[in-house]
XYZ file of C-alpha atoms in Angstrom:
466
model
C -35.692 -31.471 34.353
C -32.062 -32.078 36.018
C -29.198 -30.206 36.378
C -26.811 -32.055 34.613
C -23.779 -33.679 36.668
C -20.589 -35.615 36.528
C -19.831 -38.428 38.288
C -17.130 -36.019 39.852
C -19.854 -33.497 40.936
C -22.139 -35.932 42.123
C -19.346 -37.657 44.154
C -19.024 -34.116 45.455
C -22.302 -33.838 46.602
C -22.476 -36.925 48.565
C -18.878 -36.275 50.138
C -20.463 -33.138 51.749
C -23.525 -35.077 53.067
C -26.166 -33.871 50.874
C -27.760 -36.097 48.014
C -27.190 -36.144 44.324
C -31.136 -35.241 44.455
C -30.552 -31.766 45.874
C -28.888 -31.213 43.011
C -32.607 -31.473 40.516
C -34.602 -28.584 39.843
C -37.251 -29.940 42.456
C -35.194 -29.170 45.014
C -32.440 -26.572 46.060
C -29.698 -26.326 49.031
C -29.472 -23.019 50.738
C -26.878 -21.655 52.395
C -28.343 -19.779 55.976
C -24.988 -19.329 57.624
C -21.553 -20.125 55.909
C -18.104 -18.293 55.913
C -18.047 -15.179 58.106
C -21.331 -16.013 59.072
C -21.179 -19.659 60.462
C -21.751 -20.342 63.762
C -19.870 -21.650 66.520
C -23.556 -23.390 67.480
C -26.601 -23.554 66.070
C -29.908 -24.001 67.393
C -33.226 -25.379 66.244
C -36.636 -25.248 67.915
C -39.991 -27.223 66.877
C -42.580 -29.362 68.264
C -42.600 -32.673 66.653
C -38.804 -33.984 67.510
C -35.791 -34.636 64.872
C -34.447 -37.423 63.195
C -30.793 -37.874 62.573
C -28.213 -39.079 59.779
C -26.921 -39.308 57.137
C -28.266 -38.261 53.258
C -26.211 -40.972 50.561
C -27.113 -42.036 46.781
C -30.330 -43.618 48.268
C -31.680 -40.579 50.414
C -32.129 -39.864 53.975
C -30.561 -42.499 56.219
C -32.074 -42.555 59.507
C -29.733 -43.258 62.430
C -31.764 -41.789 65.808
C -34.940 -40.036 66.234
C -35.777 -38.013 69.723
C -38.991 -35.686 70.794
C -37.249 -33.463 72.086
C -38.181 -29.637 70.949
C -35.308 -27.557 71.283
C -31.433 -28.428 70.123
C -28.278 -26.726 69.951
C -25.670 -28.153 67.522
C -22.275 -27.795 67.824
C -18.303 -28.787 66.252
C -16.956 -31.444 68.846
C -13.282 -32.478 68.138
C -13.579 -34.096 64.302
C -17.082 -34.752 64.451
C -20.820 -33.118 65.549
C -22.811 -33.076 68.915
C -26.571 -32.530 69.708
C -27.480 -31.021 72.551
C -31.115 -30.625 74.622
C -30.963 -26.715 74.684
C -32.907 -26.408 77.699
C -31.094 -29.250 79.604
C -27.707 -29.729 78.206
C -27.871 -33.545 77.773
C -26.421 -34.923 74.829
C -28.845 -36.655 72.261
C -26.704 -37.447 69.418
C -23.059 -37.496 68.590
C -21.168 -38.373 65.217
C -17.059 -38.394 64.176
C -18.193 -37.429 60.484
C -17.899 -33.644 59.793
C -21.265 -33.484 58.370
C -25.014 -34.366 59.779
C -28.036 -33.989 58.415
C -31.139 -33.419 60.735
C -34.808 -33.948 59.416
C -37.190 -31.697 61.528
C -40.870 -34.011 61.855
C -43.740 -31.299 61.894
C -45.033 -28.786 59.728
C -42.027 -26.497 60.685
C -38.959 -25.575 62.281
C -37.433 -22.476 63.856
C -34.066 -21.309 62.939
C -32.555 -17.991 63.884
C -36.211 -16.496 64.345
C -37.316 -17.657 61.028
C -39.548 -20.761 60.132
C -38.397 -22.875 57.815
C -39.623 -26.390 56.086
C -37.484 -29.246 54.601
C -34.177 -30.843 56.203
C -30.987 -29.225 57.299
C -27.323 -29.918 56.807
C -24.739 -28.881 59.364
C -21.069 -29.164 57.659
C -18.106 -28.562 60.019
C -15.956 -26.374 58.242
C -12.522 -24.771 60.103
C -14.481 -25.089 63.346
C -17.338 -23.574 62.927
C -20.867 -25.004 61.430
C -22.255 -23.777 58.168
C -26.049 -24.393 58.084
C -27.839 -25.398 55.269
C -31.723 -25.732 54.583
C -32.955 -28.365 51.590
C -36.152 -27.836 50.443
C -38.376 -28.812 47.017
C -38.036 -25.911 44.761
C -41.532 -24.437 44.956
C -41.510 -24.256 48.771
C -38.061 -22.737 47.908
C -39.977 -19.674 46.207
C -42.896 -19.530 48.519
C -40.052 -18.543 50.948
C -38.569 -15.746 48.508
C -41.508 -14.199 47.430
C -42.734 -12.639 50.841
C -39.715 -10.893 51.468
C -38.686 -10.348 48.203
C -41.909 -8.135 47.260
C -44.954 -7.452 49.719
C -47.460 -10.265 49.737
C -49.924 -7.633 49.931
C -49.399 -6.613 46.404
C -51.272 -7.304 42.880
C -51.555 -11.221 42.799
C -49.774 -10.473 38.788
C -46.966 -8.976 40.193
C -46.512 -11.585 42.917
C -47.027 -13.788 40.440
C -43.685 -12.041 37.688
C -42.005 -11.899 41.024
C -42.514 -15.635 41.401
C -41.293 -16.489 37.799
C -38.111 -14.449 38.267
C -36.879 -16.151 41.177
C -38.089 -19.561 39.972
C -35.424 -18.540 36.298
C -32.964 -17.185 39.181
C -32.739 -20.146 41.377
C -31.949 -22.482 38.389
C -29.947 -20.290 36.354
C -27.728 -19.662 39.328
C -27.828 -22.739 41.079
C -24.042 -23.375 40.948
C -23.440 -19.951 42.193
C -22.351 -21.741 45.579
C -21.041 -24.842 44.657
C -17.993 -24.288 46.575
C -19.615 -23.645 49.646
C -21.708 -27.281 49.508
C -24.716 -25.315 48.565
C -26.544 -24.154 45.549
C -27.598 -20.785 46.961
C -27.306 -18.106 49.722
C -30.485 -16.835 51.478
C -29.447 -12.936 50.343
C -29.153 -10.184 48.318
C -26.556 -12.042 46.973
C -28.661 -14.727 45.356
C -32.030 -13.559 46.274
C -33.009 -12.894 50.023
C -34.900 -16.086 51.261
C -36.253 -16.335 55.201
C -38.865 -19.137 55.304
C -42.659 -19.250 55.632
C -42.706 -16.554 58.173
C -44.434 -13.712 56.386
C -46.080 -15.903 53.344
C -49.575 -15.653 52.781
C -52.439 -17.092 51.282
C -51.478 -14.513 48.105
C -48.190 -14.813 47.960
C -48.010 -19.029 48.095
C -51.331 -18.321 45.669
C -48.606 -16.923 43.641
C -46.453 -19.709 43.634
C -48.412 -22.322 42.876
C -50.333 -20.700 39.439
C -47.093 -20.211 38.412
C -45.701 -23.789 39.866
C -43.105 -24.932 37.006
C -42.542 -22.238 34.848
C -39.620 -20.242 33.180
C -38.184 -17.235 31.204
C -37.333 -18.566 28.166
C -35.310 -17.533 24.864
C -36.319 -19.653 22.385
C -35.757 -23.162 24.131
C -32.979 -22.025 26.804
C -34.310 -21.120 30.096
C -32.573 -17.918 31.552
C -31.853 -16.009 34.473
C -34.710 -13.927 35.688
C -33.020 -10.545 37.418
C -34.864 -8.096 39.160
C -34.358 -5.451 41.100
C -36.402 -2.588 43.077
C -36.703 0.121 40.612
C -34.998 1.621 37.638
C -36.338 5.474 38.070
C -37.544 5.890 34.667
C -35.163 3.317 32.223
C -33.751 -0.339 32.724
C -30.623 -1.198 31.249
C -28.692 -3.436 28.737
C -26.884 -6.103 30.712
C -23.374 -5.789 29.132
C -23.565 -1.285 30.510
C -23.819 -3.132 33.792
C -21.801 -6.159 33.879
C -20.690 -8.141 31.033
C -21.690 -10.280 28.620
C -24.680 -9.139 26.255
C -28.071 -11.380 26.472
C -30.220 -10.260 23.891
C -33.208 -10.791 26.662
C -31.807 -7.987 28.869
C -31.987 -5.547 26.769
C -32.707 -1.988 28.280
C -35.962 0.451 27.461
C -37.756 3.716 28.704
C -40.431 2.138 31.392
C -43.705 4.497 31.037
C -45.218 2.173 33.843
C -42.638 2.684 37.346
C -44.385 5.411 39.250
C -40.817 6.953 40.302
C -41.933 9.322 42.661
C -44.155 7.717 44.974
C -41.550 4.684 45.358
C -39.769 4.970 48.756
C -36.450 5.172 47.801
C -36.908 6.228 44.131
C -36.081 9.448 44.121
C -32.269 9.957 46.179
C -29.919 11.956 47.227
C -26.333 11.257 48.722
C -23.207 13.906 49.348
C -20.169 12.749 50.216
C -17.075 15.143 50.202
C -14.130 15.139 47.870
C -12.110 13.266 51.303
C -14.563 10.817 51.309
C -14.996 10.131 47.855
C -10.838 9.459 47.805
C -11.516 7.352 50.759
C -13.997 5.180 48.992
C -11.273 4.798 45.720
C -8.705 4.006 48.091
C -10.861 1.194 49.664
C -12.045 -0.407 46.846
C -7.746 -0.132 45.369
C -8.163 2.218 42.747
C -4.886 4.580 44.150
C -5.850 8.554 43.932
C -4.674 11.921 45.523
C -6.731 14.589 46.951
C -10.106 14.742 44.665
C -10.333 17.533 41.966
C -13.262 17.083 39.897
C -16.035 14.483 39.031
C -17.085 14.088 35.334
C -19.301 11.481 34.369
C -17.785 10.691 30.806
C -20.289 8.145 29.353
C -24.327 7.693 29.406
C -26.092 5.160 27.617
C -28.667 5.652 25.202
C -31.071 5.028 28.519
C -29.305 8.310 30.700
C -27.835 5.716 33.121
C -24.234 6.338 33.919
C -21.910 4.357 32.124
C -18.584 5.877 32.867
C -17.614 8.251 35.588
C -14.122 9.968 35.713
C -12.225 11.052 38.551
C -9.268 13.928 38.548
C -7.073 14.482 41.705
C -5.564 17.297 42.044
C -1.747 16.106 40.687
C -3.859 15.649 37.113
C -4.273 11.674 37.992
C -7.754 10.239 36.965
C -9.342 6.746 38.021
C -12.262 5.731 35.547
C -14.884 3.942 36.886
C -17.116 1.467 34.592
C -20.764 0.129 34.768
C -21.813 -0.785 37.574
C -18.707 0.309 39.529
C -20.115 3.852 38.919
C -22.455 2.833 41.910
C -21.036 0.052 44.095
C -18.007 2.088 44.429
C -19.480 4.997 46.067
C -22.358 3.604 47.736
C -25.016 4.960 45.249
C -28.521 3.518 44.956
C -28.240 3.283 41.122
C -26.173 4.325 37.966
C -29.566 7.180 37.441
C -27.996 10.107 38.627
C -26.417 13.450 38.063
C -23.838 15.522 40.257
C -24.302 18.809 41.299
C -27.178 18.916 38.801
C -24.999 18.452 36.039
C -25.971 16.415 33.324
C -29.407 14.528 32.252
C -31.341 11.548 32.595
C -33.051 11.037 29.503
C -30.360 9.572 26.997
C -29.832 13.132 25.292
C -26.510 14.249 26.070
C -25.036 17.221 26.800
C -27.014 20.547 26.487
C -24.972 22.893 25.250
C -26.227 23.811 21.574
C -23.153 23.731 18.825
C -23.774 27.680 17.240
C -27.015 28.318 14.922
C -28.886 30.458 13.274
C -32.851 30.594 13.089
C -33.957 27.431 13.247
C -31.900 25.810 10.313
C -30.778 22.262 10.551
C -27.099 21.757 11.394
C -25.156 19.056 9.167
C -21.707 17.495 9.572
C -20.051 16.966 6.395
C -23.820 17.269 4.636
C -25.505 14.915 7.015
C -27.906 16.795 9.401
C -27.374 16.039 12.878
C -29.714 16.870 15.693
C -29.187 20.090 17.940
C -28.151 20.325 21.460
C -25.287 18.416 21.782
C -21.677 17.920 21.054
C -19.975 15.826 18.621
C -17.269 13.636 18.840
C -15.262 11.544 16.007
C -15.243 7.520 16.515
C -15.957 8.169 20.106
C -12.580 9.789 20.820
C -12.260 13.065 20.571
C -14.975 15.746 21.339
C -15.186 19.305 19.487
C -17.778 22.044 20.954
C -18.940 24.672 18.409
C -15.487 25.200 16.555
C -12.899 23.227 18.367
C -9.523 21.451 16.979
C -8.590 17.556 17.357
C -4.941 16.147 17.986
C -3.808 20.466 17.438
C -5.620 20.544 13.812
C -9.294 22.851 12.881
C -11.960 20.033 13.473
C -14.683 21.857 12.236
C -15.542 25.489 10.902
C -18.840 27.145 10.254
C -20.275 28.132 7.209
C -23.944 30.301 7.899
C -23.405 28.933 11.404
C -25.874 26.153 9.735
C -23.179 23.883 8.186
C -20.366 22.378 9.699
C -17.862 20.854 8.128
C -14.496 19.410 8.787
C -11.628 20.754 7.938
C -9.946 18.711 6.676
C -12.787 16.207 5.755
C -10.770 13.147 7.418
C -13.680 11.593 8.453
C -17.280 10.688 6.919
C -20.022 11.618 8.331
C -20.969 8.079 9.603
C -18.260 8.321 12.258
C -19.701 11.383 14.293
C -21.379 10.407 17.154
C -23.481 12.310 20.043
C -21.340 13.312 22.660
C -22.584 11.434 25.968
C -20.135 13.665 28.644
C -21.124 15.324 31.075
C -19.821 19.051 32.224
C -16.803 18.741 34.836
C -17.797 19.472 38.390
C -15.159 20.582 40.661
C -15.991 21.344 44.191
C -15.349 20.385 47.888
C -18.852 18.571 48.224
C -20.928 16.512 45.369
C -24.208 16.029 45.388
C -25.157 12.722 43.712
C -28.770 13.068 42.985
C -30.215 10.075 41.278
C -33.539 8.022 40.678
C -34.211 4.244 40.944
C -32.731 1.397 43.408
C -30.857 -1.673 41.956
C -28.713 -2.916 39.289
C -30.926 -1.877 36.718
C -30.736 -4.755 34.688
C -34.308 -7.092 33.996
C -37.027 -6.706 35.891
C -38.682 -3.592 38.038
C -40.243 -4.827 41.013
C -41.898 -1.512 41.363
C -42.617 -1.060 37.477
C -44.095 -5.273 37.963
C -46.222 -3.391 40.590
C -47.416 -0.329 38.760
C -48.237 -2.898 35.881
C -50.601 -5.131 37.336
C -52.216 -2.170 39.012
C -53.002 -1.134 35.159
C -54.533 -4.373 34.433
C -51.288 -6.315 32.789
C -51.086 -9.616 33.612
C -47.730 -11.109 34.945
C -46.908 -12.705 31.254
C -47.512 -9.254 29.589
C -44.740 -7.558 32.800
C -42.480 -10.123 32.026
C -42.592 -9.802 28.306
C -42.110 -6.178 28.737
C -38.953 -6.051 30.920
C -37.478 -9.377 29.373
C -37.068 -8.583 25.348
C -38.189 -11.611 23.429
C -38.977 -14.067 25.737
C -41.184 -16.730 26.615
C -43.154 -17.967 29.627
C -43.561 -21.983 29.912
């Protein structure tokens, strides 16, 4: 299947030297070094010699082949030069901003890495940005590897190699801009070559070779991430946009604890958490107190409030609760404050024996607080907007006073205590986004037995494999 393109995009393409082909599902452009990290030259190292030109509508257009092993590539006025690294000689020069360079062998060496397929050096303000073309598969058999260990449960190698297969086409415009379809990142996913592939990991690959996540007949994005310490996470408490695929649930399978990194802890001072606010533009005095304001119905943090000391707050939102601050994941309580199990606050509204409490005749669980539409929260008897919210009658029944609103419109209360202190202690579970797939829970799965359909199935709601 192709990507489809416009005549406009494919015109693109070609006008940055790489072929309306790259732009198919069999084959992907990625970006090695581009914007702050293009390079002034590159080099390239094999054993077989190079070929050099140009890629148009037809393919590959050879203009010059040498054996020589080792070249260093470099911006010369408007155009490109090739150098013999070890001797300085010049091998090939063009005026075009763009050249494309077709390695002969097995493999080539680029920044300490080993690569396959062609590269494309673009000239852009002075500086080269590198890119490596390869067919798709060989694509993934140079994600997987450093993506998740090779030594691990073919199945999970095998989810792992799914997921990045959905990733790579469902975000293969990501880069477009840059004359690319991906970066070689955490940004995209983190892709170094054949370097540390093995015969399991490529095994991987190829009993997988062509297949997708799919919702009905739409293929989709395969996320992932390292662990979610006990719960995933719906994608639109994280980003936004709801998919009906990423969907989040309790995982019974991650084994938390033994996962390096899966249990955390950070501390940063009040200074340095206004220092982080500052940085990231959200304007705020000297730090008061911390409150994390809204959990979802997984215990991940879904909004965290912060109070300076002039009364100011600054609300942070999905997954700003994390990248702000430097946190491994939105799993975490502060100064022990707060839980991670999707129940709320602790505090128990007042009772007697073991009777049920009811709001306005509906019973409503115990342990928490209440709040009305979301807004406004009430703890035991507590007023709203200066009137009586609720009184108690047998300390069993509660009921509003007046009875404004039905009982349908109290909710659980998903706020956390306030936490005021010089220091705070952010102690959390999990590593990643939280949204999709657990790399570690994909692990613990196929330890159990599950095959790599059955771990995708189970972190992707509703979807297919084909």
């Amino acid at each position: 299947m192709k990507r489809q393109l416009c005549a406009l995009g494919a015109a693109l393409l070609l006008s940055l030297g790489v072929s309306a082909k790259a732009a198919e599902y069999d084959r992907l452009r990625i970006g090695l070094a581009y914007g702050s990290t293009a390079l002034a030259a590159a080099q390239l190292q094999n054993t077989e010699g190079y070929a050099f030109g140009t890629m148009g509508a037809d393919g590959f257009a050879e203009e010059q082949r040498v054996s020589n092993q080792k070249l260093t590539i470099a911006p010369s006025g408007s155009g490109i030069v090739v150098k013999d690294t070890d001797t300085g000689a010049v091998l090939y020069q063009t005026n075009a901003p763009i050249l494309v360079v077709q390695p002969q062998g097995d493999f080539t060496w680029f920044q300490k890495y080993k690569y396959r397929g062609s590269f494309v050096y673009q000239m852009v303000g002075g500086k080269l940005t590198v890119i490596n073309e390869v067919p798709l598969e060989e694509y993934i058999k140079g994600v997987i590897p450093y993506e998740m260990s090779p030594s691990w449960h073919r199945e999970a190698l095998k989810a792992q190699a799914v997921c990045a297969r959905s990733y790579a086409v469902g975000q293969g415009a990501r880069h477009k801009n840059n004359g690319f379809d991906v970066c070689n990142t955490t940004h995209c996913q983190v892709y170094r070559g054949i370097g540390q592939a093995t015969a399991n990991s490529n095994a991987a690959v190829d009993e997988t070779r062509g297949q997708y996540l799919y919702e009905g007949d739409k293929k989709v994005v395969g996320y992932f991430f390292s662990s979610d310490g006990g719960a995933t996470e719906s994608s639109e408490n994280v980003w936004s946009g709801s998919y009906a695929y990423l969907k989040g649930k309790k995982d019974p399978y991650e084994k938390t604890e033994a996962i390096s990194n899966g249990v955390w802890s950070k501390t940063l001072t009040a200074a340095e958490i206004g220092q982080k606010l500052n940085a990231s533009g959200r304007k705020i005095g000297s730090v008061k107190s911390l409150q994390v304001t809204k959990r979802t119905e997984m215990g991940n943090v879904n909004e965290l409030t912060i109070t300076d000391t002039s009364g100011k707050t600054v609300v942070l939102t999905k997954e700003s609760c994390r990248t702000v601050l430097g946190l491994n994941s939105i799993r975490y309580q502060i100064n022990g404050q707060g839980t991670l199990d999707g129940s709320g606050q602790t505090e128990a509204l007042p009772t007697q024996g073991t009777g049920t409490i009811s709001v306005n005749g509906t019973p409503m669980p115990d342990g928490t607080f209440y709040t009305i539409q979301g807004k406004d929260t009430v703890s035991n008897i507590g007023s709203v907007a200066g009137k009586t919210a609720l009184t108690a009658s047998g300390k069993e029944t509660l009921t509003e006073q007046p009875p404004t609103h039905p009982a349908s419109d109290w909710q659980r209360s998903t706020a956390d205590p306030v936490v005021s202190a010089d220091r705070y202690t952010f102690s959390g579970r999990g590593w990643g986004h939280s949204v999709g797939m657990s790399q570690y829970g994909a692990k613990a799965m196929a330890e159990q037995g599950k095959t790599y359909k059955e771990i995708l199935q189970f972190y992707y709601t509703g979807v297919t494999v084909k």
